[in-house]
mmCIF file of C-alpha atoms in Angstrom:
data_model
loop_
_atom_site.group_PDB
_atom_site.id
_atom_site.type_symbol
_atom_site.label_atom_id
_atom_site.label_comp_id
_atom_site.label_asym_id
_atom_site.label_seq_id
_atom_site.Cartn_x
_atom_site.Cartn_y
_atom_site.Cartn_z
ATOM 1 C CA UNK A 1 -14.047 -45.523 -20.807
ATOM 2 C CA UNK A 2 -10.573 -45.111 -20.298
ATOM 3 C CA UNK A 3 -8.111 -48.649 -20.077
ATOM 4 C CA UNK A 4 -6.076 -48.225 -16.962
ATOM 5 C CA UNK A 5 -2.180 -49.828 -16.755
ATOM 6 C CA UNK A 6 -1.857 -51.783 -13.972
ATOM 7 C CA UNK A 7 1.772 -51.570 -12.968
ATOM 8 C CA UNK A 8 3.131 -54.242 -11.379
ATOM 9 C CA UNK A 9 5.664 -54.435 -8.367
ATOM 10 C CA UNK A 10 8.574 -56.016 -9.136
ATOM 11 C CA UNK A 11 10.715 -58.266 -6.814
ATOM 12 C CA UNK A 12 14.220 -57.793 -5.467
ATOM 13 C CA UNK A 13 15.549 -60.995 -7.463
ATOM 14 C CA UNK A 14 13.378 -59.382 -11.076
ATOM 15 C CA UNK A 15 15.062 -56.522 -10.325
ATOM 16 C CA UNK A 16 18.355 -57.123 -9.815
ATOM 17 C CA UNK A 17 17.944 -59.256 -12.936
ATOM 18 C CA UNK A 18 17.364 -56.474 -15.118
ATOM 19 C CA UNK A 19 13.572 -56.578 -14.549
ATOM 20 C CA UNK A 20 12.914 -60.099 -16.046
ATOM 21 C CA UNK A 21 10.166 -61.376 -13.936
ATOM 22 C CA UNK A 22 10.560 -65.243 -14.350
ATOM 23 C CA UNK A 23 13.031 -65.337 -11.334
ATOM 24 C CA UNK A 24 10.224 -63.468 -9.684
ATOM 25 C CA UNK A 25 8.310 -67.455 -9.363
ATOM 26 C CA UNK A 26 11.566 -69.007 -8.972
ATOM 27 C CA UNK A 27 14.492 -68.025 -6.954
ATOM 28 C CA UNK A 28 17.014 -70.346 -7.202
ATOM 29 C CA UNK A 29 15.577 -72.765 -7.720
ATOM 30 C CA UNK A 30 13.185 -72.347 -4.728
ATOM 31 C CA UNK A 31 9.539 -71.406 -5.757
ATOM 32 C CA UNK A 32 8.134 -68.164 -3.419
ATOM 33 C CA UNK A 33 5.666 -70.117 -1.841
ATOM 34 C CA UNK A 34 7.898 -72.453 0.183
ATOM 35 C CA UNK A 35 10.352 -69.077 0.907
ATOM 36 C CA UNK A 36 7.243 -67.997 3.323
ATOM 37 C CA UNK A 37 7.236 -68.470 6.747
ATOM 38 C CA UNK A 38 5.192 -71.164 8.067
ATOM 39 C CA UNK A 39 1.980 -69.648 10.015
ATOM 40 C CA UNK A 40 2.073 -72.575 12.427
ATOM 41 C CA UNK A 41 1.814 -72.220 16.065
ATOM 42 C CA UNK A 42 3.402 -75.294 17.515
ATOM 43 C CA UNK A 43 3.657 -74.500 20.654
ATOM 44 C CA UNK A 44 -0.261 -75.205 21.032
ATOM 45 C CA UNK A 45 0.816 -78.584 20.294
ATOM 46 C CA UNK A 46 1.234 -81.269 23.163
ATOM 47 C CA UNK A 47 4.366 -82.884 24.544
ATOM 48 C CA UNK A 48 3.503 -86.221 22.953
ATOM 49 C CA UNK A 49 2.690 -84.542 19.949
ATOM 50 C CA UNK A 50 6.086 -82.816 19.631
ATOM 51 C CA UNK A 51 8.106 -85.909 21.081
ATOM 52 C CA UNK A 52 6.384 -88.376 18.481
ATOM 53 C CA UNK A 53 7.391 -85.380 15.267
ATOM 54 C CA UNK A 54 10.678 -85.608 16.575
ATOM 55 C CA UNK A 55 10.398 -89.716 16.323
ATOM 56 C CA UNK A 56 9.293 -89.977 12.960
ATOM 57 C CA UNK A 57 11.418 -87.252 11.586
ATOM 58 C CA UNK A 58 14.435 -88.897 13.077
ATOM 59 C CA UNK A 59 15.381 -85.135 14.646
ATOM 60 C CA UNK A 60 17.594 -87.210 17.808
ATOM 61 C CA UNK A 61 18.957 -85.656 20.751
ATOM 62 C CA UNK A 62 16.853 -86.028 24.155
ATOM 63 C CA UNK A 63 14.654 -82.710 24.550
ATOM 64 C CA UNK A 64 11.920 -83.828 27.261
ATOM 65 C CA UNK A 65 10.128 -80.034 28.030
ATOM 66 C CA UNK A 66 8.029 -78.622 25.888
ATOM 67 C CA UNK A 67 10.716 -75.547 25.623
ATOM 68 C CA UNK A 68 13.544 -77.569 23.983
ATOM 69 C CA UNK A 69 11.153 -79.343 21.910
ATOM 70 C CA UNK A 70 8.924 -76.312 20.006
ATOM 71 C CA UNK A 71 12.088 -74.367 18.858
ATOM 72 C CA UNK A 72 13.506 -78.148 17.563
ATOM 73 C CA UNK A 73 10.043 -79.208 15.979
ATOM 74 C CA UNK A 74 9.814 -75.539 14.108
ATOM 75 C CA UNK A 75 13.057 -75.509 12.784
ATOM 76 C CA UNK A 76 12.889 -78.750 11.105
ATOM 77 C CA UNK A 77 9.278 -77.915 10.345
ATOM 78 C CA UNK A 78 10.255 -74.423 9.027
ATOM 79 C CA UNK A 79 13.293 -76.022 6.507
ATOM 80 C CA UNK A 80 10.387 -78.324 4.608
ATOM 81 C CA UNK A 81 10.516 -77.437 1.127
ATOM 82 C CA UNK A 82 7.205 -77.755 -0.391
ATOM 83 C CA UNK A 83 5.782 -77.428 -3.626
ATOM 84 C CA UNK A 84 2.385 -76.123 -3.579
ATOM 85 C CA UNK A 85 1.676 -77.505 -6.851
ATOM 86 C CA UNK A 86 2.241 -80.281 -6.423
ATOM 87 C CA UNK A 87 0.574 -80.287 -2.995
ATOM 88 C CA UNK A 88 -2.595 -78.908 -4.802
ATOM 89 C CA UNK A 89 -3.069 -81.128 -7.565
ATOM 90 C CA UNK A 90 -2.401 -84.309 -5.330
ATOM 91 C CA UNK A 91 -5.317 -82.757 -3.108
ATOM 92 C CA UNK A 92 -7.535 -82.518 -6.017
ATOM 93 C CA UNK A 93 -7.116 -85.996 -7.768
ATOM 94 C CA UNK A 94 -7.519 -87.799 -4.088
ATOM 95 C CA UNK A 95 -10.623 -85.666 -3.474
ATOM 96 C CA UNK A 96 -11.866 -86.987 -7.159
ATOM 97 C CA UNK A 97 -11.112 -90.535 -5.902
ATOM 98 C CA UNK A 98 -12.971 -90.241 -2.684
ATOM 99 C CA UNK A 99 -16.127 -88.750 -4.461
ATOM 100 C CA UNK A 100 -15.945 -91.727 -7.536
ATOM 101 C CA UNK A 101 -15.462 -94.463 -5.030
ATOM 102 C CA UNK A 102 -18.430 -93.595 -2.785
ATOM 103 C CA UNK A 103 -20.399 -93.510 -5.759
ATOM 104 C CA UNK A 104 -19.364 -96.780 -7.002
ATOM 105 C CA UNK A 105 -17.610 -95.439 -9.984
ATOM 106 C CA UNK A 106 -14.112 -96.039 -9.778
ATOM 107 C CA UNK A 107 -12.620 -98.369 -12.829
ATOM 108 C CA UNK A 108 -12.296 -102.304 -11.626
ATOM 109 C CA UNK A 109 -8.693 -103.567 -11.424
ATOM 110 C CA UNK A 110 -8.352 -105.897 -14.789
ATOM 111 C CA UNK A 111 -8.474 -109.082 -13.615
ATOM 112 C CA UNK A 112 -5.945 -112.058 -14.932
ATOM 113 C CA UNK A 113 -3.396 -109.100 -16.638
ATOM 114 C CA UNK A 114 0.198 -110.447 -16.181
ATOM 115 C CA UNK A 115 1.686 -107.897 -14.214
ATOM 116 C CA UNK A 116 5.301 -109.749 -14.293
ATOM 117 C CA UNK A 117 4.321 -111.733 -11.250
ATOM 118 C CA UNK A 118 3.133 -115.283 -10.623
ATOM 119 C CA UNK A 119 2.791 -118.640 -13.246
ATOM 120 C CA UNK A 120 4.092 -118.458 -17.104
#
């Protein structure tokens, strides 16, 4: 059987850095995943929905229709840098927490530990 070469495609930023891929995962300083385009549709979302985004993320100005407030919600939405990661691995270890406390198994807190707090 013959071993095929897989050949691999190389990125704008690997190649304009003499072909050294490690850029190719990091561009400065930005990681490719959060360089995508969201695949969000907010303009499914509600006028409540929208007004209350732009509430919590502090985005100001008054925009009352729902056509001032999409564009405003998906650029600030859009500008998020996220690290998928990170993102991931948080996922994971609540998911582990969830499944240990229903079953009882989570470790008790350690009663009477001086945690800097309270009576010397």
């Amino acid at each position: 059987m013959e071993s095929r070469k897989r050949s691999r495609r190389q990125s704008g930023a690997a190649l304009a850095n003499g072909g050294n891929d490690d850029d190719d995962q990091e561009y400065h300083g930005i990681s490719r995943s959060s360089r995508r385009q969201p695949r969000v549709d907010l303009s499914k979302l509600e006028v409540p929905t929208l007004k209350k985004y732009r509430r919590v993320f502090n985005l100001g100005g008054v925009i009352d229709s729902k056509e001032e407030l999409v564009p405003a919600v998906a650029r600030h939405f859009a500008s998020q840098v996220v690290d998928e990661d990170d993102i991931l691995l948080n996922f994971a270890f609540s998911l582990k927490k969830q499944y240990l406390a229903r079953r009882g198994l989570l470790p008790k807190k350690a009663k009477g530990k001086s945690s800097g707090k309270g009576k010397k």
